[in-house]
C-alpha atoms as a PDB file:
ATOM      1  CA  MET A   1    -144.818 -67.038 206.149  1.00  0.00           C
ATOM      2  CA  LYS A   2    -144.323 -63.997 203.932  1.00  0.00           C
ATOM      3  CA  LYS A   3    -145.729 -61.609 206.185  1.00  0.00           C
ATOM      4  CA  THR A   4    -143.600 -63.043 209.269  1.00  0.00           C
ATOM      5  CA  ILE A   5    -140.441 -62.403 207.111  1.00  0.00           C
ATOM      6  CA  GLU A   6    -141.301 -59.065 206.436  1.00  0.00           C
ATOM      7  CA  ILE A   7    -142.100 -58.185 210.098  1.00  0.00           C
ATOM      8  CA  VAL A   8    -138.508 -59.683 210.817  1.00  0.00           C
ATOM      9  CA  LYS A   9    -136.941 -57.725 207.931  1.00  0.00           C
ATOM     10  CA  ASP A  10    -139.154 -54.457 209.415  1.00  0.00           C
ATOM     11  CA  THR A  11    -137.856 -55.504 213.033  1.00  0.00           C
ATOM     12  CA  ASN A  12    -134.092 -55.695 211.766  1.00  0.00           C
ATOM     13  CA  LEU A  13    -133.841 -52.452 209.941  1.00  0.00           C
ATOM     14  CA  GLU A  14    -135.442 -50.489 212.849  1.00  0.00           C
ATOM     15  CA  ALA A  15    -132.710 -51.971 215.141  1.00  0.00           C
ATOM     16  CA  LYS A  16    -130.216 -50.635 212.610  1.00  0.00           C
ATOM     17  CA  LYS A  17    -131.481 -47.378 212.461  1.00  0.00           C
ATOM     18  CA  GLU A  18    -131.839 -47.284 216.493  1.00  0.00           C
ATOM     19  CA  GLN A  19    -128.109 -48.617 216.901  1.00  0.00           C
ATOM     20  CA  ASN A  20    -127.304 -45.746 214.140  1.00  0.00           C
ATOM     21  CA  SER A  21    -129.091 -42.920 216.050  1.00  0.00           C
ATOM     22  CA  ASN A  22    -127.531 -44.200 219.283  1.00  0.00           C
ATOM     23  CA  GLU A  23    -123.970 -44.052 217.914  1.00  0.00           C
ATOM     24  CA  ASN A  24    -124.317 -40.764 216.370  1.00  0.00           C
ATOM     25  CA  ALA A  25    -126.067 -39.087 219.013  1.00  0.00           C
ATOM     26  CA  LYS A  26    -122.852 -39.550 220.877  1.00  0.00           C
ATOM     27  CA  ALA A  27    -121.086 -37.401 218.585  1.00  0.00           C
ATOM     28  CA  ASP A  28    -117.882 -39.280 219.132  1.00  0.00           C
ATOM     29  CA  PRO A  29    -115.386 -38.582 216.725  1.00  0.00           C
ATOM     30  CA  THR A  30    -113.891 -42.425 216.738  1.00  0.00           C
ATOM     31  CA  ILE A  31    -117.018 -43.916 215.995  1.00  0.00           C
ATOM     32  CA  ILE A  32    -117.839 -41.099 212.856  1.00  0.00           C
ATOM     33  CA  LYS A  33    -114.081 -41.751 211.574  1.00  0.00           C
ATOM     34  CA  LYS A  34    -114.652 -45.611 211.689  1.00  0.00           C
ATOM     35  CA  LYS A  35    -118.261 -45.014 209.914  1.00  0.00           C
ATOM     36  CA  VAL A  36    -116.411 -42.878 207.163  1.00  0.00           C
ATOM     37  CA  ALA A  37    -113.822 -45.210 206.999  1.00  0.00           C
ATOM     38  CA  ASP A  38    -116.423 -47.898 206.004  1.00  0.00           C
ATOM     39  CA  LEU A  39    -118.321 -45.794 203.840  1.00  0.00           C
ATOM     40  CA  THR A  40    -115.390 -44.760 201.881  1.00  0.00           C
ATOM     41  CA  LYS A  41    -114.648 -48.447 201.588  1.00  0.00           C
ATOM     42  CA  SER A  42    -118.008 -49.025 200.055  1.00  0.00           C
ATOM     43  CA  TYR A  43    -117.048 -46.676 197.164  1.00  0.00           C
ATOM     44  CA  PRO A  44    -113.348 -47.820 196.179  1.00  0.00           C
ATOM     45  CA  THR A  45    -113.785 -45.663 192.887  1.00  0.00           C
ATOM     46  CA  ILE A  46    -114.603 -42.421 194.691  1.00  0.00           C
ATOM     47  CA  PRO A  47    -111.305 -40.683 194.865  1.00  0.00           C
ATOM     48  CA  LYS A  48    -110.361 -39.486 198.388  1.00  0.00           C
ATOM     49  CA  LYS A  49    -110.559 -36.019 198.155  1.00  0.00           C
ATOM     50  CA  THR A  50    -114.155 -36.239 196.596  1.00  0.00           C
ATOM     51  CA  MET A  51    -114.947 -38.299 199.621  1.00  0.00           C
ATOM     52  CA  ASP A  52    -113.825 -35.792 202.022  1.00  0.00           C
ATOM     53  CA  THR A  53    -115.902 -33.278 200.384  1.00  0.00           C
ATOM     54  CA  ILE A  54    -118.966 -35.311 200.331  1.00  0.00           C
ATOM     55  CA  VAL A  55    -118.299 -35.961 204.069  1.00  0.00           C
ATOM     56  CA  ALA A  56    -117.695 -32.248 204.601  1.00  0.00           C
ATOM     57  CA  SER A  57    -121.028 -31.512 202.714  1.00  0.00           C
ATOM     58  CA  ALA A  58    -122.843 -33.646 204.873  1.00  0.00           C
ATOM     59  CA  PHE A  59    -122.283 -32.298 208.120  1.00  0.00           C
ATOM     60  CA  LYS A  60    -122.332 -28.726 206.595  1.00  0.00           C
ATOM     61  CA  ILE A  61    -125.804 -29.385 205.272  1.00  0.00           C
ATOM     62  CA  ALA A  62    -126.797 -31.169 208.444  1.00  0.00           C
ATOM     63  CA  GLU A  63    -125.543 -27.957 210.208  1.00  0.00           C
ATOM     64  CA  ALA A  64    -127.555 -25.823 207.700  1.00  0.00           C
ATOM     65  CA  PHE A  65    -130.683 -27.646 208.391  1.00  0.00           C
ATOM     66  CA  GLY A  66    -130.113 -27.661 212.252  1.00  0.00           C
ATOM     67  CA  THR A  67    -130.201 -31.323 212.139  1.00  0.00           C
ATOM     68  CA  ASN A  68    -126.610 -31.989 213.086  1.00  0.00           C
ATOM     69  CA  VAL A  69    -125.831 -34.322 216.372  1.00  0.00           C
ATOM     70  CA  ASP A  70    -124.280 -31.433 218.257  1.00  0.00           C
ATOM     71  CA  ASP A  71    -127.561 -29.120 218.147  1.00  0.00           C
ATOM     72  CA  ASN A  72    -129.773 -31.980 218.662  1.00  0.00           C
ATOM     73  CA  HIS A  73    -130.023 -33.755 222.033  1.00  0.00           C
ATOM     74  CA  VAL A  74    -132.645 -35.918 223.782  1.00  0.00           C
ATOM     75  CA  LEU A  75    -134.016 -36.439 227.306  1.00  0.00           C
ATOM     76  CA  LEU A  76    -135.751 -39.037 228.760  1.00  0.00           C
ATOM     77  CA  GLY A  77    -134.787 -41.833 226.274  1.00  0.00           C
ATOM     78  CA  GLY A  78    -135.762 -39.726 223.132  1.00  0.00           C
ATOM     79  CA  SER A  79    -139.068 -38.877 224.430  1.00  0.00           C
ATOM     80  CA  ILE A  80    -138.042 -35.133 224.403  1.00  0.00           C
ATOM     81  CA  ASP A  81    -136.080 -33.148 221.700  1.00  0.00           C
ATOM     82  CA  LEU A  82    -133.988 -30.284 223.270  1.00  0.00           C
ATOM     83  CA  TYR A  83    -132.140 -28.309 220.593  1.00  0.00           C
ATOM     84  CA  ASN A  84    -129.476 -25.549 220.666  1.00  0.00           C
ATOM     85  CA  ILE A  85    -130.545 -22.177 219.671  1.00  0.00           C
ATOM     86  CA  SER A  86    -128.828 -22.536 216.533  1.00  0.00           C
ATOM     87  CA  ALA A  87    -131.130 -25.137 215.392  1.00  0.00           C
ATOM     88  CA  TRP A  88    -134.262 -23.366 215.419  1.00  0.00           C
ATOM     89  CA  THR A  89    -133.673 -21.547 212.346  1.00  0.00           C
ATOM     90  CA  GLU A  90    -132.609 -23.303 208.972  1.00  0.00           C
ATOM     91  CA  ASP A  91    -129.985 -21.826 206.658  1.00  0.00           C
ATOM     92  CA  GLU A  92    -131.383 -22.927 203.330  1.00  0.00           C
ATOM     93  CA  LYS A  93    -129.286 -21.101 201.217  1.00  0.00           C
ATOM     94  CA  THR A  94    -126.110 -22.566 202.418  1.00  0.00           C
ATOM     95  CA  ALA A  95    -127.699 -26.077 202.280  1.00  0.00           C
ATOM     96  CA  ILE A  96    -128.612 -25.718 198.758  1.00  0.00           C
ATOM     97  CA  SER A  97    -125.173 -24.641 197.907  1.00  0.00           C
ATOM     98  CA  PHE A  98    -123.707 -28.022 199.182  1.00  0.00           C
ATOM     99  CA  LEU A  99    -126.783 -29.680 197.483  1.00  0.00           C
ATOM    100  CA  LYS A 100    -125.682 -28.316 194.155  1.00  0.00           C
ATOM    101  CA  LYS A 101    -122.052 -29.373 194.388  1.00  0.00           C
ATOM    102  CA  HIS A 102    -123.232 -32.964 194.795  1.00  0.00           C
ATOM    103  CA  THR A 103    -125.312 -33.612 191.403  1.00  0.00           C
ATOM    104  CA  GLY A 104    -123.812 -36.830 190.618  1.00  0.00           C
ATOM    105  CA  THR A 105    -122.905 -38.150 194.148  1.00  0.00           C
ATOM    106  CA  PHE A 106    -126.283 -37.424 196.036  1.00  0.00           C
ATOM    107  CA  PRO A 107    -126.817 -40.982 196.908  1.00  0.00           C
ATOM    108  CA  ILE A 108    -123.403 -41.069 198.366  1.00  0.00           C
ATOM    109  CA  LEU A 109    -124.228 -37.820 200.192  1.00  0.00           C
ATOM    110  CA  GLU A 110    -127.634 -39.099 201.421  1.00  0.00           C
ATOM    111  CA  GLU A 111    -125.759 -41.983 202.694  1.00  0.00           C
ATOM    112  CA  VAL A 112    -123.003 -40.379 204.700  1.00  0.00           C
ATOM    113  CA  TYR A 113    -125.700 -37.675 205.828  1.00  0.00           C
ATOM    114  CA  TYR A 114    -127.767 -40.688 207.284  1.00  0.00           C
ATOM    115  CA  LYS A 115    -125.023 -42.669 208.864  1.00  0.00           C
ATOM    116  CA  THR A 116    -122.773 -40.159 210.195  1.00  0.00           C
ATOM    117  CA  ALA A 117    -124.045 -36.206 209.939  1.00  0.00           C
ATOM    118  CA  THR A 118    -127.410 -36.999 211.763  1.00  0.00           C
ATOM    119  CA  LYS A 119    -129.145 -39.231 213.963  1.00  0.00           C
ATOM    120  CA  SER A 120    -130.705 -41.269 211.143  1.00  0.00           C
ATOM    121  CA  LYS A 121    -132.127 -38.548 209.344  1.00  0.00           C
ATOM    122  CA  ASN A 122    -133.286 -38.996 205.779  1.00  0.00           C
ATOM    123  CA  LEU A 123    -131.905 -36.408 203.374  1.00  0.00           C
ATOM    124  CA  ARG A 124    -134.637 -36.083 201.116  1.00  0.00           C
ATOM    125  CA  ASN A 125    -137.160 -35.989 203.543  1.00  0.00           C
ATOM    126  CA  ASP A 126    -135.242 -33.060 205.473  1.00  0.00           C
ATOM    127  CA  ILE A 127    -134.685 -31.391 202.012  1.00  0.00           C
ATOM    128  CA  ILE A 128    -138.722 -31.497 201.401  1.00  0.00           C
ATOM    129  CA  LYS A 129    -139.238 -30.470 204.942  1.00  0.00           C
ATOM    130  CA  TYR A 130    -136.927 -27.589 205.421  1.00  0.00           C
ATOM    131  CA  LEU A 131    -136.887 -25.931 201.751  1.00  0.00           C
ATOM    132  CA  SER A 132    -139.519 -23.977 200.739  1.00  0.00           C
ATOM    133  CA  ASN A 133    -141.611 -25.264 197.624  1.00  0.00           C
ATOM    134  CA  SER A 134    -139.921 -22.669 195.466  1.00  0.00           C
ATOM    135  CA  GLN A 135    -136.364 -23.467 196.549  1.00  0.00           C
ATOM    136  CA  TYR A 136    -137.164 -27.400 196.409  1.00  0.00           C
ATOM    137  CA  LYS A 137    -138.252 -26.594 192.841  1.00  0.00           C
ATOM    138  CA  GLU A 138    -135.490 -24.684 191.828  1.00  0.00           C
ATOM    139  CA  LEU A 139    -132.881 -27.438 193.289  1.00  0.00           C
ATOM    140  CA  ALA A 140    -134.893 -30.264 191.486  1.00  0.00           C
ATOM    141  CA  ASN A 141    -134.625 -28.157 187.950  1.00  0.00           C
ATOM    142  CA  TYR A 142    -130.738 -27.666 188.769  1.00  0.00           C
ATOM    143  CA  TYR A 143    -130.295 -31.453 189.199  1.00  0.00           C
ATOM    144  CA  LYS A 144    -132.236 -32.135 186.241  1.00  0.00           C
ATOM    145  CA  SER A 145    -130.101 -29.598 184.058  1.00  0.00           C
ATOM    146  CA  LYS A 146    -127.368 -31.797 184.959  1.00  0.00           C
ATOM    147  CA  GLY A 147    -128.770 -34.890 184.047  1.00  0.00           C
ATOM    148  CA  TYR A 148    -130.112 -36.369 187.462  1.00  0.00           C
ATOM    149  CA  ASN A 149    -133.470 -37.176 188.789  1.00  0.00           C
ATOM    150  CA  TRP A 150    -132.485 -37.919 192.448  1.00  0.00           C
ATOM    151  CA  LEU A 151    -135.230 -35.386 193.759  1.00  0.00           C
END
């Protein structure tokens, strides 16, 4: 019985992830605006200006990593990735500079990145994937120096 419940949970999570990816793949400003508004409601104690900065940073990080929706398209129902030339290289320095701005709000940045800026990409995985070991260690040490262990 427990295994059946886990299978149903996994199926539901996978369906939500696919729905999120499909919505984000359209890069529809109306959908993105609604998602941002919903996320803002989830964090009522975060000032609007701070939330706007987090949202802007999530999109800048996605662009720097080449994972933003505008630079990534798929063919044949998602079986073939088609990238714009600008997505072929990463701009790690830009990504790191934006990541350093959000030591205390990293979980929110991570959620915004996943739900709005990319097609359901995990920010932590992308940090590991696109930063060199030395860049990752530098960023992790920076977070630790500020009292956070997100990475």
